[in-house]
mmCIF file of C-alpha atoms and ligand atoms in Angstrom:
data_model
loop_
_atom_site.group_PDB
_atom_site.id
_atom_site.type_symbol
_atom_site.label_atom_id
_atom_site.label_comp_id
_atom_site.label_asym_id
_atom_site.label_seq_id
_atom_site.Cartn_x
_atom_site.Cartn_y
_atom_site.Cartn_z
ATOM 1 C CA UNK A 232 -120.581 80.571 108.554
ATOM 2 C CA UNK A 233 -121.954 81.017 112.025
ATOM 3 C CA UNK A 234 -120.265 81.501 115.162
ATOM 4 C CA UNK A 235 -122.768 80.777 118.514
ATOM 5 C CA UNK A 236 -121.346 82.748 121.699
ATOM 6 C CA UNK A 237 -122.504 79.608 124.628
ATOM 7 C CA UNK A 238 -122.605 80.677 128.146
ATOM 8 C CA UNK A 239 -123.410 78.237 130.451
ATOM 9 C CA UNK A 240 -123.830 79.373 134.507
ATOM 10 C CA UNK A 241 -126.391 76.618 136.058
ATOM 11 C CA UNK A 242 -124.505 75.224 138.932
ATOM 12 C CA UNK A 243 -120.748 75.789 140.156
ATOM 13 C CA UNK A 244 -119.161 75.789 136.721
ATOM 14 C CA UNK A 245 -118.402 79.154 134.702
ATOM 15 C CA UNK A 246 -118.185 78.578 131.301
ATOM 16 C CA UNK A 247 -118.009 80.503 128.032
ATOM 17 C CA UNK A 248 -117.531 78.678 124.432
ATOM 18 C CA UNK A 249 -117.715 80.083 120.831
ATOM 19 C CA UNK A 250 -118.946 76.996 118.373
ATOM 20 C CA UNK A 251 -118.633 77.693 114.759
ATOM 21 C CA UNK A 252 -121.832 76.433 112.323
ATOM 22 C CA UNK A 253 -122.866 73.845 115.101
ATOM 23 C CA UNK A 254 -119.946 71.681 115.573
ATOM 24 C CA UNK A 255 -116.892 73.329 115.163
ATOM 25 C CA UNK A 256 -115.202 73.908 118.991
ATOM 26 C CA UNK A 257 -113.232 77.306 118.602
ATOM 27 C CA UNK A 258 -113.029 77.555 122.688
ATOM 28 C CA UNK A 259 -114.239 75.976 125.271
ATOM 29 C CA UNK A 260 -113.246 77.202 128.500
ATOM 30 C CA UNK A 261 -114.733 75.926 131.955
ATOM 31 C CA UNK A 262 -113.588 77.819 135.668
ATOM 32 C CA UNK A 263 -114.281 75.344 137.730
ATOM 33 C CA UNK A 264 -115.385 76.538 141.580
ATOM 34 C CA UNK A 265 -114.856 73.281 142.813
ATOM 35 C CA UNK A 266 -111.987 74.198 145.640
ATOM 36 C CA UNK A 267 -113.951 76.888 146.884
ATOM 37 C CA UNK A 268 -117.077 74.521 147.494
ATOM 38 C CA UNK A 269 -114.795 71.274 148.330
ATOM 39 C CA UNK A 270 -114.710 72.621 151.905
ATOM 40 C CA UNK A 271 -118.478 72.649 152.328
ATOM 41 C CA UNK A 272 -118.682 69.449 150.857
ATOM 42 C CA UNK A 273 -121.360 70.425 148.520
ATOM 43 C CA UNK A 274 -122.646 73.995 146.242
ATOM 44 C CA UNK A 275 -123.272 76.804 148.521
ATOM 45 C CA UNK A 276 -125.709 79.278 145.986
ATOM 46 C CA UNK A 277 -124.827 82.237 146.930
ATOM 47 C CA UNK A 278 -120.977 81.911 146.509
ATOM 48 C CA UNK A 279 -121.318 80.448 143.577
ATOM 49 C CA UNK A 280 -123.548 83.365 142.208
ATOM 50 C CA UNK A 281 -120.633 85.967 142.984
ATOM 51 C CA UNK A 282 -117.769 83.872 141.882
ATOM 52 C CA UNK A 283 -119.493 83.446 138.500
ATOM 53 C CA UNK A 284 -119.779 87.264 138.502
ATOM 54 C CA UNK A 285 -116.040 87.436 139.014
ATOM 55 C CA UNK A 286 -114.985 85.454 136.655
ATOM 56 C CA UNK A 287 -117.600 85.822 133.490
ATOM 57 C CA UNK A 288 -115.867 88.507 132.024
ATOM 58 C CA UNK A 289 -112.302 87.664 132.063
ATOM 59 C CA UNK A 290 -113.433 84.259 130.776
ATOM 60 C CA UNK A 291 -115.308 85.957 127.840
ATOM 61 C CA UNK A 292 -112.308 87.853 126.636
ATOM 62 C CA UNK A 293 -110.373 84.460 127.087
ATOM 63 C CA UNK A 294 -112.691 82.473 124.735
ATOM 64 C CA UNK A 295 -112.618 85.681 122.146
ATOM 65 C CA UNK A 296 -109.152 85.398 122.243
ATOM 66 C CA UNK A 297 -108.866 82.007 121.936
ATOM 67 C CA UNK A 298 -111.455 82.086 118.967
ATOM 68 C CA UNK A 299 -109.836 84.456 117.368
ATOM 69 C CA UNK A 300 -113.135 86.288 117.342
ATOM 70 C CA UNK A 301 -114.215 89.671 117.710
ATOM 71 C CA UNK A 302 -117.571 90.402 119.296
ATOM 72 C CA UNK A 303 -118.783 91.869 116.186
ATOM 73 C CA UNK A 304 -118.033 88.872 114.384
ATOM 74 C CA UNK A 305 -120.463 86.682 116.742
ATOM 75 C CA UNK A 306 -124.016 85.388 115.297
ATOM 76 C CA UNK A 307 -125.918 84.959 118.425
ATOM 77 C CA UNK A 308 -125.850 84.078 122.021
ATOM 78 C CA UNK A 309 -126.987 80.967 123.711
ATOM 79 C CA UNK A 310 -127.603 80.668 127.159
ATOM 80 C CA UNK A 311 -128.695 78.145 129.786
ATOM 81 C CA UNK A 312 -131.916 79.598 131.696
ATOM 82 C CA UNK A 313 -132.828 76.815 133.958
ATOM 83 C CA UNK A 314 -132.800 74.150 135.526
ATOM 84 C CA UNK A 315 -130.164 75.602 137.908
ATOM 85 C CA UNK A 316 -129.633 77.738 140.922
ATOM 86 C CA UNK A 317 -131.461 81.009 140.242
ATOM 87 C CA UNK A 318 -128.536 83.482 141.285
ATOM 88 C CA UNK A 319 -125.940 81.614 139.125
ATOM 89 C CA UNK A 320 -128.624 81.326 135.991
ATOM 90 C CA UNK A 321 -128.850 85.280 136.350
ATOM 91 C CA UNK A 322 -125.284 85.812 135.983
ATOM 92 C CA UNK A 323 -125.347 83.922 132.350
ATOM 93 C CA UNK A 324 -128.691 84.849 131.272
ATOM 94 C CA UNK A 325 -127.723 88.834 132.271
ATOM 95 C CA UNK A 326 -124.519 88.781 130.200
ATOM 96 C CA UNK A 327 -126.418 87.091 127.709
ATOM 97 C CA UNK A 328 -129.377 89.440 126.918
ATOM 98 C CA UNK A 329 -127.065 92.474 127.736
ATOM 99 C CA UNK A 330 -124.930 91.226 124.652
ATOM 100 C CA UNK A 331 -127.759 91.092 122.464
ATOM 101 C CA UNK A 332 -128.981 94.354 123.343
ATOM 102 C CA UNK A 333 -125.772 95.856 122.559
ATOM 103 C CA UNK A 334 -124.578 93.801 119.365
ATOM 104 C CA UNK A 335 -128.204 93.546 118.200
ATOM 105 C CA UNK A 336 -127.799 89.698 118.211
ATOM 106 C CA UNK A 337 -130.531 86.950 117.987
ATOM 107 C CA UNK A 338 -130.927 85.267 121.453
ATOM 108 C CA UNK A 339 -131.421 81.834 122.408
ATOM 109 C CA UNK A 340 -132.246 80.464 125.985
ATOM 110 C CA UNK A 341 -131.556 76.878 126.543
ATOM 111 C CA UNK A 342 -132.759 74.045 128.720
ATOM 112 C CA UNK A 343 -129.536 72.649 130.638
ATOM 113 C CA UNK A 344 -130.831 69.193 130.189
ATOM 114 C CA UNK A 345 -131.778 69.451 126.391
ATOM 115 C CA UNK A 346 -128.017 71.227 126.258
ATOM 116 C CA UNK A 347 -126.526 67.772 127.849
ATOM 117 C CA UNK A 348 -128.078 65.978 124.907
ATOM 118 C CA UNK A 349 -126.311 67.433 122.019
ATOM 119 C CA UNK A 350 -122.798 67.439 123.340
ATOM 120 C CA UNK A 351 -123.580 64.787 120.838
ATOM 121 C CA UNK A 352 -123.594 66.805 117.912
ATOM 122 C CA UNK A 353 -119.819 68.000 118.326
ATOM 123 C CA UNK A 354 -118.682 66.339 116.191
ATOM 124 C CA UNK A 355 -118.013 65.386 112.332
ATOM 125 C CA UNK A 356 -120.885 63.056 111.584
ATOM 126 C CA UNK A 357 -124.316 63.455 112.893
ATOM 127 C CA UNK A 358 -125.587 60.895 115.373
ATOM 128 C CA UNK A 359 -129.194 59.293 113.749
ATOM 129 C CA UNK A 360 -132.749 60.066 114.604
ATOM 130 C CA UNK A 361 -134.699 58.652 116.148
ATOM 131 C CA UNK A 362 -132.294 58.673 119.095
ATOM 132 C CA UNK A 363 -132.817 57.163 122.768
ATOM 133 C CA UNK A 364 -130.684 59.686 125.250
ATOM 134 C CA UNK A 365 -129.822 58.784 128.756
ATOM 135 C CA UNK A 366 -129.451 62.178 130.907
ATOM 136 C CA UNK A 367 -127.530 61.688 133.952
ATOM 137 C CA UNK A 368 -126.158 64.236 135.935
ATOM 138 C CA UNK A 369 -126.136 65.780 139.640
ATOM 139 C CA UNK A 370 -129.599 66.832 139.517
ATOM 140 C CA UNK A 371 -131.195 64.901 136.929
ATOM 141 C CA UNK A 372 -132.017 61.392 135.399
ATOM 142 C CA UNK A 373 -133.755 60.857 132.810
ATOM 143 C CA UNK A 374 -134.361 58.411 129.451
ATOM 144 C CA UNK A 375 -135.995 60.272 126.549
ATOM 145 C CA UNK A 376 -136.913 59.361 122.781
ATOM 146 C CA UNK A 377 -135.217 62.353 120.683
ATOM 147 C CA UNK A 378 -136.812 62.194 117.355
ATOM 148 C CA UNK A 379 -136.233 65.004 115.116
ATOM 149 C CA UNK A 380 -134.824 68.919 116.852
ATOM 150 C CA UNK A 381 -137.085 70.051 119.645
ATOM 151 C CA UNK A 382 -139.277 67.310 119.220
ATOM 152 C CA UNK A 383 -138.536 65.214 122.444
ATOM 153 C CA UNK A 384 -140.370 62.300 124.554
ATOM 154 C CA UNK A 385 -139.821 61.652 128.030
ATOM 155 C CA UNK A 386 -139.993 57.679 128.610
ATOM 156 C CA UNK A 387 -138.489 57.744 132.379
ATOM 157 C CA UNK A 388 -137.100 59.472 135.228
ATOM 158 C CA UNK A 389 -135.891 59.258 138.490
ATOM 159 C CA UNK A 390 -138.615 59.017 141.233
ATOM 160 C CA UNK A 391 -135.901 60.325 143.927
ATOM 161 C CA UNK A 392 -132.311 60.883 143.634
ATOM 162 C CA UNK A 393 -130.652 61.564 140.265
ATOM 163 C CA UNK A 394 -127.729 59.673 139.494
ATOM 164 C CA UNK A 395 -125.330 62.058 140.301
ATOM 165 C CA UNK A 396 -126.456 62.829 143.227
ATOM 166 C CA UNK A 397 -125.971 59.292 144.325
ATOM 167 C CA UNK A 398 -122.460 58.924 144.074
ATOM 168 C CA UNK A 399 -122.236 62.290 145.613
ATOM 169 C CA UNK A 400 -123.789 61.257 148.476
ATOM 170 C CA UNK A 401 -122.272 57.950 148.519
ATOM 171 C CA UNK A 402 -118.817 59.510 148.381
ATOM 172 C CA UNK A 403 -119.752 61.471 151.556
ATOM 173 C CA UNK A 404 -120.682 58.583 153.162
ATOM 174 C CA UNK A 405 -117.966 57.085 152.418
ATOM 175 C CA UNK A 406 -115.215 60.418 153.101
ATOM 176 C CA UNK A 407 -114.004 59.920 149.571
ATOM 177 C CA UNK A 408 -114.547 63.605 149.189
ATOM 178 C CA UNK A 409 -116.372 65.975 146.910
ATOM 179 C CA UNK A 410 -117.289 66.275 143.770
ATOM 180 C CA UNK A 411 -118.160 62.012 144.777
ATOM 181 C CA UNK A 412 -118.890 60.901 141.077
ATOM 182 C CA UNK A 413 -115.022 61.507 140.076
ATOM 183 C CA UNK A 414 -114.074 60.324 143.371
ATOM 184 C CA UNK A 415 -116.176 56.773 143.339
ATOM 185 C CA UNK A 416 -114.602 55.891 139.854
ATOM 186 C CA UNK A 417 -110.853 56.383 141.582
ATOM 187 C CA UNK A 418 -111.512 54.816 144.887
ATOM 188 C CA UNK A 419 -113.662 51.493 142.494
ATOM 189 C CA UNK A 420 -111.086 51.070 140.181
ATOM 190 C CA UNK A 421 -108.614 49.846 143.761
ATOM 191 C CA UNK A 422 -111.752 47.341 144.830
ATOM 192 C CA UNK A 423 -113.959 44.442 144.379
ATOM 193 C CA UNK A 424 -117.003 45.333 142.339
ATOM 194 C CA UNK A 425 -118.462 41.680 143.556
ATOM 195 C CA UNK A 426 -118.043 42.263 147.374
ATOM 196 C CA UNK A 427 -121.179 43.362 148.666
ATOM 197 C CA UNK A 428 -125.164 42.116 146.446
ATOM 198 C CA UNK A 429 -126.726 45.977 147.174
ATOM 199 C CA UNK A 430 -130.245 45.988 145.762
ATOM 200 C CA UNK A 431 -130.757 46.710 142.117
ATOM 201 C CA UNK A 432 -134.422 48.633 141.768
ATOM 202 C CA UNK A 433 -134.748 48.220 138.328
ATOM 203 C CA UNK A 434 -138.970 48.962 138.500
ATOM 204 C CA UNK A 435 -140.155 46.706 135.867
ATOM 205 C CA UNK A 436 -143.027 47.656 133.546
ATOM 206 C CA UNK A 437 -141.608 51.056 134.395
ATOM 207 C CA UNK A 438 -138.626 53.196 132.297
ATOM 208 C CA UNK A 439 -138.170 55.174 135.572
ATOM 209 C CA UNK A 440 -135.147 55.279 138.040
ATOM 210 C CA UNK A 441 -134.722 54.930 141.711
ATOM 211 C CA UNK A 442 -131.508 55.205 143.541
ATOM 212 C CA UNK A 443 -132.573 56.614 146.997
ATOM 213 C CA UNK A 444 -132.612 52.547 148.188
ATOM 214 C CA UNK A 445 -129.557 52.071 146.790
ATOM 215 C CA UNK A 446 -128.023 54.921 148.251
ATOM 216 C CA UNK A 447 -129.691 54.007 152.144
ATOM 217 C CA UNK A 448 -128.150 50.366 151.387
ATOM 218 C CA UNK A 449 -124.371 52.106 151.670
ATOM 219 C CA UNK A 450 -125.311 53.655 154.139
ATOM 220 C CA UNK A 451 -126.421 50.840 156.950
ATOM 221 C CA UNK A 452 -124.037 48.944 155.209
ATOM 222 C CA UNK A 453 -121.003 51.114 155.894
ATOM 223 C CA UNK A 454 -122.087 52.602 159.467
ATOM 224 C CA UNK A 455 -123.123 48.737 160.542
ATOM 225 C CA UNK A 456 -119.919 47.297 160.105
ATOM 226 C CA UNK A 457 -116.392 48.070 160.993
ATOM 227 C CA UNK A 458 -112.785 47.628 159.314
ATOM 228 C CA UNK A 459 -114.874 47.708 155.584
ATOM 229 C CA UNK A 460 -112.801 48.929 152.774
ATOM 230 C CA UNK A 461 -114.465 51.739 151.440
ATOM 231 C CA UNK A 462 -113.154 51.054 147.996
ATOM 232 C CA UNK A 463 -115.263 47.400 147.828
ATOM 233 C CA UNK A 464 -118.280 49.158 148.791
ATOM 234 C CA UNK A 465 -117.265 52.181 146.198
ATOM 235 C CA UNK A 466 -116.321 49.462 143.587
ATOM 236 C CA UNK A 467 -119.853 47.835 145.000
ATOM 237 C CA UNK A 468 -122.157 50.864 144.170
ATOM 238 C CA UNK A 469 -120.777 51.506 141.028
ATOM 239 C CA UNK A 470 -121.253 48.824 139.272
ATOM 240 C CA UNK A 471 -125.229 48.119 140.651
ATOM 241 C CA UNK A 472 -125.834 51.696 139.622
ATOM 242 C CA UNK A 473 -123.944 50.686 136.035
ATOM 243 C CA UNK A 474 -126.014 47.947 136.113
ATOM 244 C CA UNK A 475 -129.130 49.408 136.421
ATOM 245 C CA UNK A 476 -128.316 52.239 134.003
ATOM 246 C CA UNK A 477 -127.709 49.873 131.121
ATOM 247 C CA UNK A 478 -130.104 47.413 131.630
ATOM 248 C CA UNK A 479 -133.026 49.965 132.053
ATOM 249 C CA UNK A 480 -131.445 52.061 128.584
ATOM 250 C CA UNK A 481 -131.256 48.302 126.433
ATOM 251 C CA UNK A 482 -134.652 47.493 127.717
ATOM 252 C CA UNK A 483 -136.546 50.715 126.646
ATOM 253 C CA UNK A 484 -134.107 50.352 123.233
ATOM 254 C CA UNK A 485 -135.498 47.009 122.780
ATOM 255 C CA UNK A 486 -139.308 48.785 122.728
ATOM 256 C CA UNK A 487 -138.315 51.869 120.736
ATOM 257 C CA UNK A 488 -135.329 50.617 118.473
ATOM 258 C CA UNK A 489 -133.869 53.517 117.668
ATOM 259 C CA UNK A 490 -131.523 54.234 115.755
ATOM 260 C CA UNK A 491 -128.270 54.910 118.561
ATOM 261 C CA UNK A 492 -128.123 55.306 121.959
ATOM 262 C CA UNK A 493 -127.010 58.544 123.253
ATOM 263 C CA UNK A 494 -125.074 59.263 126.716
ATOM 264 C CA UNK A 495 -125.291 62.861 128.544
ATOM 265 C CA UNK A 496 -124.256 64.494 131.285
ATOM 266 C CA UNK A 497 -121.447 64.185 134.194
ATOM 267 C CA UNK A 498 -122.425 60.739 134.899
ATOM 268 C CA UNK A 499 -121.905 60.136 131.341
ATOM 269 C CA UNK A 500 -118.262 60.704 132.014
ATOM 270 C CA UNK A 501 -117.937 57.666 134.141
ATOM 271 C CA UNK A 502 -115.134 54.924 132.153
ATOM 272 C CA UNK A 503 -117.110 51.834 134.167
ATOM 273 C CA UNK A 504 -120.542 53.406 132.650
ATOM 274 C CA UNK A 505 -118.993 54.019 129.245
ATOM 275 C CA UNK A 506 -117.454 50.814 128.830
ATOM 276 C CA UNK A 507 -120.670 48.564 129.851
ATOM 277 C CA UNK A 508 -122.879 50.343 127.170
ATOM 278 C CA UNK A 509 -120.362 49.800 124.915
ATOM 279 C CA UNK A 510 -119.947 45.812 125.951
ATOM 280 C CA UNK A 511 -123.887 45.420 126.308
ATOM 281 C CA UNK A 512 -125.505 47.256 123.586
ATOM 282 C CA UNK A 513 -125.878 45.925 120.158
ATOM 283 C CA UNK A 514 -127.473 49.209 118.623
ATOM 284 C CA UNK A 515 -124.529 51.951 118.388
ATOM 285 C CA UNK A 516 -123.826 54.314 121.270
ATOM 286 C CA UNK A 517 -122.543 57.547 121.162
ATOM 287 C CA UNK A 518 -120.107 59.132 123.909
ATOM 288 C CA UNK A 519 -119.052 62.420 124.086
ATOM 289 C CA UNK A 520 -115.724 63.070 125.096
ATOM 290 C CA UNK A 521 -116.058 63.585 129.314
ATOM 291 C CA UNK A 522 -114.819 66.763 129.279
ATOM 292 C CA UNK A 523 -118.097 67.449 127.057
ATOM 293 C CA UNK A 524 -119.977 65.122 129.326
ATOM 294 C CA UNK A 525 -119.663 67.465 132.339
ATOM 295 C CA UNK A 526 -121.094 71.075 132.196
ATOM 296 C CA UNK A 527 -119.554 73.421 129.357
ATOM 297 C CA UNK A 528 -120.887 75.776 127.270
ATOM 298 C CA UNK A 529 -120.010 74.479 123.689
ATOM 299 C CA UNK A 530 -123.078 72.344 124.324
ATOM 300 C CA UNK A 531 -125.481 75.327 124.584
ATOM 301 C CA UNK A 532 -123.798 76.675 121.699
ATOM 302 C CA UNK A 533 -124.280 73.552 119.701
ATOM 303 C CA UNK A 534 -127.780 73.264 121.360
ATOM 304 C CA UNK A 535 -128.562 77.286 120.268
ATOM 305 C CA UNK A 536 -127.770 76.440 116.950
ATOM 306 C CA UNK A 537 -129.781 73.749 116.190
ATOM 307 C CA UNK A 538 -132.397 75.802 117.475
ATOM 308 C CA UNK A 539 -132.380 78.822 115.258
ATOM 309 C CA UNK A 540 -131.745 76.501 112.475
ATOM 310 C CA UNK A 541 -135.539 75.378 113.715
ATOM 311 C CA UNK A 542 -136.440 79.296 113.596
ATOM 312 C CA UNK A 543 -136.502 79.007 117.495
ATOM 313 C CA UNK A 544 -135.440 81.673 119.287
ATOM 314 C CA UNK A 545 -136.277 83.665 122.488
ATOM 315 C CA UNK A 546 -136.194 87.685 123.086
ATOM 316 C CA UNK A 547 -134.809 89.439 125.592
ATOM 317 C CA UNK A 548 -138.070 88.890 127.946
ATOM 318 C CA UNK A 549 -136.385 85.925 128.454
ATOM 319 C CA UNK A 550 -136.221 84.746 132.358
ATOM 320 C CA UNK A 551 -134.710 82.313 134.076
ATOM 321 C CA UNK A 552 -136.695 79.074 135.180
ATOM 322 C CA UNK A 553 -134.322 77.264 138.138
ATOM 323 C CA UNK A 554 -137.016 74.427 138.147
ATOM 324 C CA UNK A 555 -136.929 73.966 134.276
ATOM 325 C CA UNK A 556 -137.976 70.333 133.309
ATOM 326 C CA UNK A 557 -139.315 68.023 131.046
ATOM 327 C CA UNK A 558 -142.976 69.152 130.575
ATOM 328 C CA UNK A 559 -145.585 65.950 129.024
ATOM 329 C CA UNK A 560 -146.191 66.862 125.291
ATOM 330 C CA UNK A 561 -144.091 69.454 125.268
ATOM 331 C CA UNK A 562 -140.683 68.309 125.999
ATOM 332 C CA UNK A 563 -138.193 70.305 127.225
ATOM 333 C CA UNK A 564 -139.515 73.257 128.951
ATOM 334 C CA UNK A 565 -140.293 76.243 128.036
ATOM 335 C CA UNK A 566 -139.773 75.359 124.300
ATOM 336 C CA UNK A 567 -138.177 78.740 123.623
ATOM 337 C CA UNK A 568 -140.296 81.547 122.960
ATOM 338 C CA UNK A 569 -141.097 81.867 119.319
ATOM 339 C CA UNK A 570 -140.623 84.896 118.030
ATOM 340 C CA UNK A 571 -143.870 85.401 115.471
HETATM 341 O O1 LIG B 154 -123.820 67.425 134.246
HETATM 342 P P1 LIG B 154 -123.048 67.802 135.446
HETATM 343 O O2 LIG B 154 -121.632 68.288 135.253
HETATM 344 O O3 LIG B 154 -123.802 68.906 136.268
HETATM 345 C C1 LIG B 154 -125.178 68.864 136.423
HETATM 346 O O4 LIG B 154 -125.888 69.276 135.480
HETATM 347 O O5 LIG B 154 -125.591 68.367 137.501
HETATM 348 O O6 LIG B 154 -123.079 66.539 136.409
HETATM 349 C C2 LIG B 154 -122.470 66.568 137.652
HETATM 350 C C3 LIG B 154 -122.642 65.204 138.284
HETATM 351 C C4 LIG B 154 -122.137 65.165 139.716
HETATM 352 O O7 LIG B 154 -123.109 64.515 140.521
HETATM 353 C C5 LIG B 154 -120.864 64.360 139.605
HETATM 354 O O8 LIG B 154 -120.566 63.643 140.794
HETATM 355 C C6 LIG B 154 -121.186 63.443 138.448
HETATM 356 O O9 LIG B 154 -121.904 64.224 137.543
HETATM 357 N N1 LIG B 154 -119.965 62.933 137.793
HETATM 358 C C7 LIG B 154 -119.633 61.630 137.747
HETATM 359 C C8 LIG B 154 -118.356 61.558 137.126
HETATM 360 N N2 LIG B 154 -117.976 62.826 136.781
HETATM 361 C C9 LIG B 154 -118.973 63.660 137.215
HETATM 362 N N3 LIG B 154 -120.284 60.525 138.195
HETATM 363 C C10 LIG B 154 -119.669 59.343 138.025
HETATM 364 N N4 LIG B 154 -118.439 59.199 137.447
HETATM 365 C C11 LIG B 154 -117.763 60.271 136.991
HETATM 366 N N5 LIG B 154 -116.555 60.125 136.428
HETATM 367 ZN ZN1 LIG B 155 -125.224 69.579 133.778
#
C-alpha cells in the first residue's frame, strides 16, 4: 500500500492531497485565494506567493488529519514544479523537498499540465491507452496522443490565448466578474447561444487552437453596440468556443483512433463542454469530476505515482521551471530527473 503526499502551488490555489496506491482520494483539500484576487480582477504573483505560505501548513495538518495519516506513514511526495508563477511553485516545491529531506522520502516533481491529464486515473477502472487528452485550462491548450506513462505526443496547441484565458477575458469584457470561466457558464445558461455567428477558427490541416479572434470578436461586438444582453453574447462565446473544442478533438480522433477521449483541466469543468463531447463523440470520453477538473493536488499525487511506478523520480536538486511545457520528442518537460 502506498500513500503519495500531492502538493500542488502553481497559480492561486493551495492545495495538499494524500492519494492511496494511485487512486484512492484520502483528502483532497483546495484554499482557494480567489476573494483576495477577485478585486484585482486577475492573479497578482506576489500575493499569491505569501498567501500560499500562510496557509501550506495548516492545510498539511488538515489533509493528515483527514487521512488519518501520520507523516511517517507517507511513501513519497509529489509536487508541481512548473508551469506556474515562480514564487507560488517555490512555496510547494520548498515544502516538498524539505519533507523528503527530513522523512527520507522519494521525491517526485510534476509537470502541472501532465498532472491535469490523470485526474483521469482517480478512479476504479483505468481509462485505455492509447488515449487522445484535451488540456484546457487558464494558461494552456493543448491536444496530445497519451500512449503508454510518460510517453506523450503533442498533436496541437494554442497559437495565442489558451482557453481559459478566453472566457476570462471575455467575462471582463463583459463585467461578469472574475474567475470568467465559472462566470460565462452562469450568465450562458440565462441566454441565446444562437444570437450572435462569432467566427469559429478551426485552422484546418492544423490540430492547433486559436481563440485570440474570437476573443477581439466580443469585444467590437460588445463596445459597438448598445442595450446588448451580455448573457446572448456569453451564451454566444460559449458555445463557438464548445464548438471548436469538439470538432478539432473528433477530427484529430478520427486520424489517431484511440482508444477514449480524455478531458483536463478547469475548462474541462464546463457542463456546456462536457455535455457536447458526450453528444458528439462516438469513441468513449472520460470526465473527471470538476472539482478534479480545476487545480488540486490529488492529481499530482495520482500523477507521482504513476511515475515511480515507471522508476521516475527526481532528487532534491529539483528546481522549479515556471515556463514548463511540452518539449518535441520529449513530451512533457523536464521528464523528471532519473535517478541512475
Ligand atoms: O486548470 P485550472 O484550474 O488552472 C490552470 O492551470 O490554469 O484552470 C483555470 C481556468 C480559468 O481560466 C477558468 O476561468 C477556467 O479554467 N474554468 C472554466 C470553468 N471553470 C474554470 N472555464 C469554463 N467553464 C467553467 N465552468
Ligand atoms: Zn491547472
Amino acid at each position: 500500500m502506498t500513500k503519495i503526499l500531492g502538493v500542488e502551488t502553481s497559480c492561486d490555489d493551495t492545495a495538499v492531497s494524500i492519494v492511496e496506491d494511485g487512486n484512492r482520494i484520502l483528502s483532497n483539500l483546495v484554499s482557494s485565494q480567489v476573494d483576495i484576487h477577485a478585486r484585482y480582477g486577475g492573479v497578482i504573483p506576489e500575493v499569491a506567493s505569501r498567501q500560499h505560505l500562510l496557509t501550506i501548513i495548516p492545510l498539511l495538518r488538515q489533509a493528515l488529519q483527514e487521512a488519518n495519516t501520520d507523516l511517517k506513514d507517507l511513501s513519497a511526495v509529489a509536487v508541481t514544479f512548473g508551469p506556474g508563477l515562480a514564487g507560488s511553485l517555490l512555496v510547494g516545491v520548498s515544502l516538498a523537498k524539505s519533507l523528503c529531506l527530513a522523512l527520507d522520502l522519494p521525491l517526485v516533481g510534476i509537470n502541472h499540465l501532465e498532472g491535469h491529464i490523470y485526474a483521469n486515473w482517480l478512479r476504479e477502472s483505468s481509462p485505455l491507452l492509447p488515449c487522445l487528452c484535451l488540456i484546457v485550462s487558464g494558461g494552456h491548450t493543448e491536444l496530445v496522443l497519451m500512449r503508454g506513462h510518460g510517453d506523450f505526443l503533442l498533436l496541437g496547441r494554442t497559437r495565442d490565448d489558451a482557453c481559459g484565458e478566453a472566457f476570462d477575458k471575455v467575462a471582463r469584457i463583459l463585467g461578469l466578474g472574475y474567475p470568467g470561466g465559472p462566470a460565462i457558464e452562469r450568465a450562458a445558461i440565462r441566454g441565446d447561444p444562437s444570437s450572435f455567428a462569432l467566427p469559429h477558427a478551426l485552422l484546418r490541416g492544423s490540430h492547433d487552437f486559436s481563440f485570440s479572434g474570437l476573443k477581439t470578436a466580443v469585444l467590437h461586438l460588445w463596445g459597438g453596440r448598445e442595450g446588448l444582453s451580455p448573457f446572448d453574447v456569453a451564451a454566444s462565446f460559449q458555445a463557438t468556443v464548445v464548438d471548436i473544442l469538439v470538432t478539432k478533438t473528433l477530427e484529430a480522433a478520427k486520424e489517431i483512433e484511440p482508444k477514449q477521449i480524455l478531458l483536463a483541466g478547469g475548462v474541462a469543468a464546463n457542463g456546456s463542454l462536457r455535455q457536447e463531447f458526450m453528444r458528439r463523440s462516438k469513441i468513449p470520453v472520460c470526465l473527471p469530476p470538476p472539482s478534479l477538473c480545476t487545480d488540486n493536488a490529488a492529481m499530482i499525487a495520482c500523477c507521482g505515482y504513476f511515475n515511480l511506478r515507471e522508476g521516475r523520480r527526481s532528487d532534491l536538486s529539483l528546481d522549479i521551471l515556471p515556463n514548463a511545457g511540452f518539449a518535441e520528442g520529449v513530451g512533457f518537460e523536464p521528464t523528471t530527473q532519473l535517478l541512475k
